[in-house]
mmCIF file of C-alpha atoms and ligand atoms in Angstrom:
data_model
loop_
_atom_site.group_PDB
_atom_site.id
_atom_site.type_symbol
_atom_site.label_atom_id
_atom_site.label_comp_id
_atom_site.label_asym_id
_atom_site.label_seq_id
_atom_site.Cartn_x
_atom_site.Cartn_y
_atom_site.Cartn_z
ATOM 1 C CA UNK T 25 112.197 131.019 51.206
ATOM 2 C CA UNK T 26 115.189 128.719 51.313
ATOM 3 C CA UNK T 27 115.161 124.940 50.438
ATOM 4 C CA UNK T 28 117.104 123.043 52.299
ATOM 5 C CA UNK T 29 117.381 119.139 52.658
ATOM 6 C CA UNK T 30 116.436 117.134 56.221
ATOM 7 C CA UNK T 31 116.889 113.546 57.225
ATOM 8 C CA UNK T 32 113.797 112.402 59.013
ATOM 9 C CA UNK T 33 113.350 109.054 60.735
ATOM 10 C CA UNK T 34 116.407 107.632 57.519
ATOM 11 C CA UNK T 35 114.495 109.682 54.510
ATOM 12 C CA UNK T 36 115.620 112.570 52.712
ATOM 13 C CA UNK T 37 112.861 115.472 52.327
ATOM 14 C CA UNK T 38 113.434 118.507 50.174
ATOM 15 C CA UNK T 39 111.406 121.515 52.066
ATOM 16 C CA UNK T 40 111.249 125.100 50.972
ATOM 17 C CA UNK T 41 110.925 127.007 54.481
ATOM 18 C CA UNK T 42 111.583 130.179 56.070
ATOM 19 C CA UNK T 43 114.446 131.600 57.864
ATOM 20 C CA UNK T 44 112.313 131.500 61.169
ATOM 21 C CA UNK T 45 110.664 128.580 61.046
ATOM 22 C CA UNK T 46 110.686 126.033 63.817
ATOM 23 C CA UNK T 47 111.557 122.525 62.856
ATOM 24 C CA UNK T 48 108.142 121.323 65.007
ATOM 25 C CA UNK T 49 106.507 123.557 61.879
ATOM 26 C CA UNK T 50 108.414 122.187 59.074
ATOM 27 C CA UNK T 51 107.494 118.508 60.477
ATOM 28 C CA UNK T 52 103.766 118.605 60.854
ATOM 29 C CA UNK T 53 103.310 121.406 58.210
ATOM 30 C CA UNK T 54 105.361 120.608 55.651
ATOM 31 C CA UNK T 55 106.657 117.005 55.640
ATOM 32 C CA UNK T 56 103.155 115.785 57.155
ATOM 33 C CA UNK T 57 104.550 114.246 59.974
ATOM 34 C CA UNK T 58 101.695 115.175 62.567
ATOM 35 C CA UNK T 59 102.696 112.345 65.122
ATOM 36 C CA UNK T 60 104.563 115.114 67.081
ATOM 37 C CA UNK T 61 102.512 117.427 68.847
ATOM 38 C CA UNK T 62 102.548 121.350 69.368
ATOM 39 C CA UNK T 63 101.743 121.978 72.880
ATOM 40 C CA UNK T 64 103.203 125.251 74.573
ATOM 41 C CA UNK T 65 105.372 126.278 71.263
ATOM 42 C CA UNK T 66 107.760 127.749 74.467
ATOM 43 C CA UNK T 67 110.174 124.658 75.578
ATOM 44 C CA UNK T 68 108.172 123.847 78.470
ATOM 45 C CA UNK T 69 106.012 120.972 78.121
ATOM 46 C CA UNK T 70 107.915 118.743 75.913
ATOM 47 C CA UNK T 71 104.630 117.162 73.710
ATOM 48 C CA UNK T 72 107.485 118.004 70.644
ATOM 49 C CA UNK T 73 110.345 116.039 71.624
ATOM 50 C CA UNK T 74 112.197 114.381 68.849
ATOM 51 C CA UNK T 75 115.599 112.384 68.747
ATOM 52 C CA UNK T 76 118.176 114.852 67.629
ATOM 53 C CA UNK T 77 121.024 112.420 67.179
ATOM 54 C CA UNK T 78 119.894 110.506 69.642
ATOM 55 C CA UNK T 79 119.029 112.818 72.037
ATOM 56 C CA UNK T 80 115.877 113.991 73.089
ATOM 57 C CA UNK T 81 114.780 117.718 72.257
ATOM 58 C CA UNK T 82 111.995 119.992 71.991
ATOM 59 C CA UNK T 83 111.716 120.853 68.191
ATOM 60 C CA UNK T 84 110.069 123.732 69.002
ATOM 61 C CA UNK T 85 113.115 125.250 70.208
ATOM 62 C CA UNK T 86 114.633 124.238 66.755
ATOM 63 C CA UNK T 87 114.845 126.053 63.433
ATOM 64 C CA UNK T 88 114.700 124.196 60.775
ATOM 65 C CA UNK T 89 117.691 125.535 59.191
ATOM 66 C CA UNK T 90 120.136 124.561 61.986
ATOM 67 C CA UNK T 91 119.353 120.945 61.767
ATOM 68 C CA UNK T 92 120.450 120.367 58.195
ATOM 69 C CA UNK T 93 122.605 117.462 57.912
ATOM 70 C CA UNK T 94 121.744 115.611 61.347
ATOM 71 C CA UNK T 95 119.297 112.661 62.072
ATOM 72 C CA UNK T 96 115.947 112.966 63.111
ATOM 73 C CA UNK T 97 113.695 110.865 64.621
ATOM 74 C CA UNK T 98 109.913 111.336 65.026
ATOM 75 C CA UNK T 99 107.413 109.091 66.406
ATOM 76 C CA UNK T 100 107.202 108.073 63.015
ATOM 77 C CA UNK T 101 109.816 106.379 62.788
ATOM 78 C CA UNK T 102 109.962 104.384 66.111
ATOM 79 C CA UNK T 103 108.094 100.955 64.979
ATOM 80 C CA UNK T 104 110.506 98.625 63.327
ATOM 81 C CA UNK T 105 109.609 96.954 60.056
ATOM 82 C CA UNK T 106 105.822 97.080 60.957
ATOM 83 C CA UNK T 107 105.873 96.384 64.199
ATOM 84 C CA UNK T 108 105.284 98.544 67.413
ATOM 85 C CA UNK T 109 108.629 99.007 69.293
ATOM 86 C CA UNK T 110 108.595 97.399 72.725
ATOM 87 C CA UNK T 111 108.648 101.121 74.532
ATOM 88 C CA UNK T 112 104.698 101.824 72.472
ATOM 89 C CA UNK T 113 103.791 98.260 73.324
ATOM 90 C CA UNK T 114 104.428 98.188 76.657
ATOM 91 C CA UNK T 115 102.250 102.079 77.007
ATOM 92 C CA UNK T 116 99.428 100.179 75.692
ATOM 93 C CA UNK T 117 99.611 97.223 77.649
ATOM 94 C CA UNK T 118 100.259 99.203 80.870
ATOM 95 C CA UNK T 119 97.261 102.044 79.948
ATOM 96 C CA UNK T 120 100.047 104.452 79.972
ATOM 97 C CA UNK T 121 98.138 106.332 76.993
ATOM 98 C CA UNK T 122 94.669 108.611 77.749
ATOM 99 C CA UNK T 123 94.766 111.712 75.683
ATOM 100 C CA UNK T 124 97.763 110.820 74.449
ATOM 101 C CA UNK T 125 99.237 114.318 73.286
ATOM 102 C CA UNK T 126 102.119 113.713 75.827
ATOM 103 C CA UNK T 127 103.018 110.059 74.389
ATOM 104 C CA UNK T 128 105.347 110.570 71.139
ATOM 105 C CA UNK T 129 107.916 113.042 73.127
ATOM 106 C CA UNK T 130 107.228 110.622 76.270
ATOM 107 C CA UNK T 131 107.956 107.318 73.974
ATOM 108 C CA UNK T 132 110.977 109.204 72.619
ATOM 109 C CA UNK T 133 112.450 110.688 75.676
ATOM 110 C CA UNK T 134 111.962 107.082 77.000
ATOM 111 C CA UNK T 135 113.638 105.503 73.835
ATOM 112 C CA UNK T 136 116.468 107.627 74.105
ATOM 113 C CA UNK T 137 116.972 106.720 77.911
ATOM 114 C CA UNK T 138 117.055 103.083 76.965
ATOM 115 C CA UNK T 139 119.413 103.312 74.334
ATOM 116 C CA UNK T 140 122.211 104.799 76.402
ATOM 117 C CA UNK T 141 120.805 102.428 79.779
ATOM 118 C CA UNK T 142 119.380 99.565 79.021
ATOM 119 C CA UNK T 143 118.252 98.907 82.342
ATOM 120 C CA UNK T 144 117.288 102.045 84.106
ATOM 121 C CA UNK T 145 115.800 102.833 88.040
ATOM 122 C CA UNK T 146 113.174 104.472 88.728
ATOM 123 C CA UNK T 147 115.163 107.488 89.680
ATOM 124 C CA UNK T 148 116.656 107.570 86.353
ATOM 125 C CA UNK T 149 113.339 107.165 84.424
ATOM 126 C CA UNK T 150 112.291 109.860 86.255
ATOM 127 C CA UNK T 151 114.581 112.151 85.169
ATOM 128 C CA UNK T 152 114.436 111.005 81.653
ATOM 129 C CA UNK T 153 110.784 112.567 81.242
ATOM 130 C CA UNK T 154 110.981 115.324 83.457
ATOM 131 C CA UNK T 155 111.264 117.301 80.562
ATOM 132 C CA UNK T 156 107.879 115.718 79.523
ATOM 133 C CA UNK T 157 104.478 116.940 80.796
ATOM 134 C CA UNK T 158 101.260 114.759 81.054
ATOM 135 C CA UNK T 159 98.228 115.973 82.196
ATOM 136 C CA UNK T 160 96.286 112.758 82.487
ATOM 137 C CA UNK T 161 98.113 110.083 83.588
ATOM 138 C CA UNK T 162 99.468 110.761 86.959
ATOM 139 C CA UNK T 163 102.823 109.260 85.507
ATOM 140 C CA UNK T 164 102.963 106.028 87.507
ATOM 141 C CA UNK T 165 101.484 103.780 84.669
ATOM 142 C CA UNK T 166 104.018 105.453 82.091
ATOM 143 C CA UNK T 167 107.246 104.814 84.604
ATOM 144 C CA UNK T 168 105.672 101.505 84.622
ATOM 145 C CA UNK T 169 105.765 101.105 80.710
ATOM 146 C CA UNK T 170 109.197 102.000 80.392
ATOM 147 C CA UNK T 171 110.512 99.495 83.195
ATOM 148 C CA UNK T 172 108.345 97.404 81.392
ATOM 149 C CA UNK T 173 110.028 98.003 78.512
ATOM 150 C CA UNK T 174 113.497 97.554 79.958
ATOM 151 C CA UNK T 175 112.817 94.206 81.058
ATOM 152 C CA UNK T 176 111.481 93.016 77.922
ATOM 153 C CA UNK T 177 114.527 94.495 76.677
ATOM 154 C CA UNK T 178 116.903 92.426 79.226
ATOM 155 C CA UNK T 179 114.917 89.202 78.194
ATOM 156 C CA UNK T 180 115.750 89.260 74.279
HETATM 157 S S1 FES B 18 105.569 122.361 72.215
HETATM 158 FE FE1 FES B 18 107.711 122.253 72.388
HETATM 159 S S2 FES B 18 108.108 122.055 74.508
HETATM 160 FE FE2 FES B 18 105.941 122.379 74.373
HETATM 161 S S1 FES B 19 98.103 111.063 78.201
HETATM 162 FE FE1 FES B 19 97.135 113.040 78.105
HETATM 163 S S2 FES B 19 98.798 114.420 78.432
HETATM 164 FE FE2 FES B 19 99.661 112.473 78.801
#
């Protein structure tokens, strides 16, 4: 075991892990952040997206080890001082959310899109969660969210 030192959504955790293990493991198994989901464990489906200084990437792809020193950002960490962020509002009002095992990497992927494009097309949305599987919604209500959200944004 080595113990090593990771800064998730602006806190420090201390975490004694292995070699091999996956930072999607050391979140939900050892720092108790469960918000992001294990789907395929292979890259594919993108359920386990976090922010990886800003960018969007499947922590199962990760180890732990290698991401010493950068910022993280789970799903966790999203909602500003209490409050939903516009992007998790805006899946709720637009039904966006059914299973929801796709909607932390989805909200994420989505966050980081707005943060570099504050006012994104369709085209570009797209491409922002193609990375991003969901097996319920048929998509259409979640590009909806996220222009949604990009209004709202425009309007502050
Ligand atoms: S669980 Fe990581 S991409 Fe599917
Ligand atoms: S809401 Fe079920 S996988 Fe997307």
């Amino acid at each position: 075991m080595i113990s090593i030192e990771l800064k998730v959504n602006g806190e420090i955790y201390a975490v004694s892990i292995k070699p091999n293990e996956t930072l999607l493991d050391v979140l939900r198994d050892k720092i108790g952040l469960t918000g992001t989901k294990k789907g395929c464990d292979t890259g594919q489906c993108g359920a386990c997206t976090i922010l990886l200084d800003g960018k969007p990437v499947p922590s199962c792809l990760l180890l732990a080890i290698d991401v010493k020193n950068r910022e993280i950002l789970t799903i966790e960490g999203v909602a500003e001082n209490g409050s939903l962020h516009p992007l998790q509002e805006a899946f709720v009002n637009a039904g966006a959310v059914q299973c929801g095992y796709c909607t932390p990497g989805m909200i994420l992927s989505a966050k980081a899109l707005l943060d570099r494009n504050p006012h994104p097309g369709e085209k570009e949305i797209k491409e922002a969660i193609s990375g991003n599987l969901c097996r319920c919604t048929g998509y259409v209500k979640i590009i909806q969210a996220i222009s949604a959200a990009a209004d709202r944004g425009s309007g502050k």
